[in-house]
Amino acid sequence: QVRLVESGGGLVQAGGSLRLSCVASGSIWSINVMGWYRQAPGKQRELVAGFRSGGRTDYADSVKGRFTISRDNAKNTVYLQMNSLKPEDTAVYYCRAVTSYDNWGQGTQVTVSS
């Protein structure tokens, strides 16, 4: 189906920045929706940023103005630029691609220290 590999996570101080990458391979032509989600320990997975139908973007209220989702179709890659990071951004970040199935990457850990 679709293979998704995230990278770019790490440990940063509050106020710092990280850039996450998601490289897709396989049945890329069948992807309808792509986005970034995150899950903190003991909490539900939530949408962070995504491309909606028609290419429009959607962001969680908590990250608007700080995070930016972008893509490079030639490289089959989706990015998440994260600026002004806060401790509450700490979570495992997952890339998602919707085809006839839900396709998820393995996740990359982002830890923001105060």
CSV table of C-alpha atoms in Angstrom, one decimal:
chain,number,residue,atom,x,y,z
A,1,GLN,CA,0.0,0.0,0.0
A,2,VAL,CA,1.8,3.1,1.2
A,3,ARG,CA,4.9,3.2,3.3
A,4,LEU,CA,5.6,6.3,5.4
A,5,VAL,CA,8.9,7.0,7.2
A,6,GLU,CA,9.1,10.0,9.5
A,7,SER,CA,12.4,11.6,10.7
A,8,GLY,CA,13.6,14.8,12.3
A,9,GLY,CA,12.4,14.4,15.9
A,10,GLY,CA,14.6,15.1,18.9
A,11,LEU,CA,15.1,16.9,22.1
A,12,VAL,CA,14.9,20.7,22.1
A,13,GLN,CA,14.4,23.5,24.5
A,14,ALA,CA,11.3,25.6,24.7
A,15,GLY,CA,11.3,28.2,22.0
A,16,GLY,CA,13.4,26.1,19.6
A,17,SER,CA,12.5,24.7,16.2
A,18,LEU,CA,12.4,21.3,14.5
A,19,ARG,CA,11.6,20.2,11.0
A,20,LEU,CA,9.9,16.8,10.5
A,21,SER,CA,9.9,14.9,7.3
A,22,CYS,CA,7.7,12.2,6.0
A,23,VAL,CA,8.8,10.2,2.9
A,24,ALA,CA,6.1,8.2,1.2
A,25,SER,CA,6.6,5.2,-1.1
A,26,GLY,CA,4.4,2.6,-2.7
A,27,SER,CA,0.9,3.4,-4.1
A,28,ILE,CA,1.4,7.2,-3.8
A,29,TRP,CA,-1.0,7.9,-6.6
A,30,SER,CA,-3.9,6.6,-4.4
A,31,ILE,CA,-3.4,9.0,-1.6
A,32,ASN,CA,-6.4,11.3,-1.0
A,33,VAL,CA,-5.4,13.0,2.3
A,34,MET,CA,-2.1,13.5,4.1
A,35,GLY,CA,-1.3,15.0,7.5
A,36,TRP,CA,0.6,15.0,10.7
A,37,TYR,CA,-0.8,13.8,14.0
A,38,ARG,CA,0.7,13.5,17.5
A,39,GLN,CA,0.1,11.5,20.6
A,40,ALA,CA,1.3,12.3,24.1
A,41,PRO,CA,1.5,9.7,26.8
A,42,GLY,CA,-1.9,8.9,28.3
A,43,LYS,CA,-3.7,11.1,25.7
A,44,GLN,CA,-5.5,10.5,22.4
A,45,ARG,CA,-3.9,11.0,19.0
A,46,GLU,CA,-4.8,14.3,17.6
A,47,LEU,CA,-4.5,16.1,14.3
A,48,VAL,CA,-1.7,18.7,14.1
A,49,ALA,CA,-1.7,19.7,10.5
A,50,GLY,CA,-3.0,18.3,7.3
A,51,PHE,CA,-3.9,18.7,3.6
A,52,ARG,CA,-7.6,18.6,3.0
A,53,SER,CA,-9.4,18.0,-0.3
A,54,GLY,CA,-8.2,20.5,-2.9
A,55,GLY,CA,-4.9,21.0,-1.2
A,56,ARG,CA,-6.2,23.3,1.5
A,57,THR,CA,-4.4,23.1,4.9
A,58,ASP,CA,-5.9,22.6,8.3
A,59,TYR,CA,-4.1,23.2,11.7
A,60,ALA,CA,-4.9,22.5,15.3
A,61,ASP,CA,-5.7,25.7,17.1
A,62,SER,CA,-2.8,25.1,19.5
A,63,VAL,CA,-0.2,25.2,16.7
A,64,LYS,CA,-1.6,27.9,14.4
A,65,GLY,CA,1.1,30.5,13.7
A,66,ARG,CA,3.9,28.2,14.9
A,67,PHE,CA,3.7,25.1,12.7
A,68,THR,CA,3.7,24.9,8.9
A,69,ILE,CA,2.9,21.9,6.7
A,70,SER,CA,4.3,21.7,3.2
A,71,ARG,CA,5.1,19.2,0.6
A,72,ASP,CA,7.5,18.4,-2.2
A,73,ASN,CA,5.7,16.1,-4.7
A,74,ALA,CA,8.9,15.5,-6.7
A,75,LYS,CA,10.5,14.0,-3.5
A,76,ASN,CA,7.3,12.3,-2.3
A,77,THR,CA,7.8,14.2,1.0
A,78,VAL,CA,5.7,16.1,3.4
A,79,TYR,CA,7.3,18.4,6.0
A,80,LEU,CA,6.2,19.9,9.3
A,81,GLN,CA,8.2,23.0,10.3
A,82,MET,CA,7.7,23.6,14.0
A,83,ASN,CA,8.8,26.9,15.5
A,84,SER,CA,8.4,28.4,19.0
A,85,LEU,CA,8.1,24.9,20.5
A,86,LYS,CA,6.4,24.5,23.9
A,87,PRO,CA,6.6,21.7,26.4
A,88,GLU,CA,3.0,20.8,25.6
A,89,ASP,CA,4.2,20.0,22.1
A,90,THR,CA,6.0,16.9,23.5
A,91,ALA,CA,4.6,13.8,21.8
A,92,VAL,CA,5.2,11.2,19.2
A,93,TYR,CA,4.5,12.7,15.8
A,94,TYR,CA,3.0,10.5,13.1
A,95,CYS,CA,2.6,10.9,9.4
A,96,ARG,CA,-0.8,9.7,7.9
A,97,ALA,CA,-1.8,9.0,4.4
A,98,VAL,CA,-5.4,8.0,3.5
A,99,THR,CA,-6.0,5.8,0.5
A,100,SER,CA,-8.6,3.0,0.7
A,101,TYR,CA,-6.8,2.3,4.1
A,102,ASP,CA,-5.4,4.4,6.9
A,103,ASN,CA,-1.6,4.4,6.5
A,104,TRP,CA,0.6,5.5,9.4
A,105,GLY,CA,4.3,5.9,9.8
A,106,GLN,CA,6.2,4.5,12.8
A,107,GLY,CA,6.3,7.9,14.5
A,108,THR,CA,9.1,10.2,15.6
A,109,GLN,CA,9.6,11.5,19.2
A,110,VAL,CA,9.6,15.2,19.8
A,111,THR,CA,10.5,16.3,23.4
A,112,VAL,CA,10.5,19.9,24.4
A,113,SER,CA,12.1,20.8,27.7
A,114,SER,CA,11.2,23.9,29.8
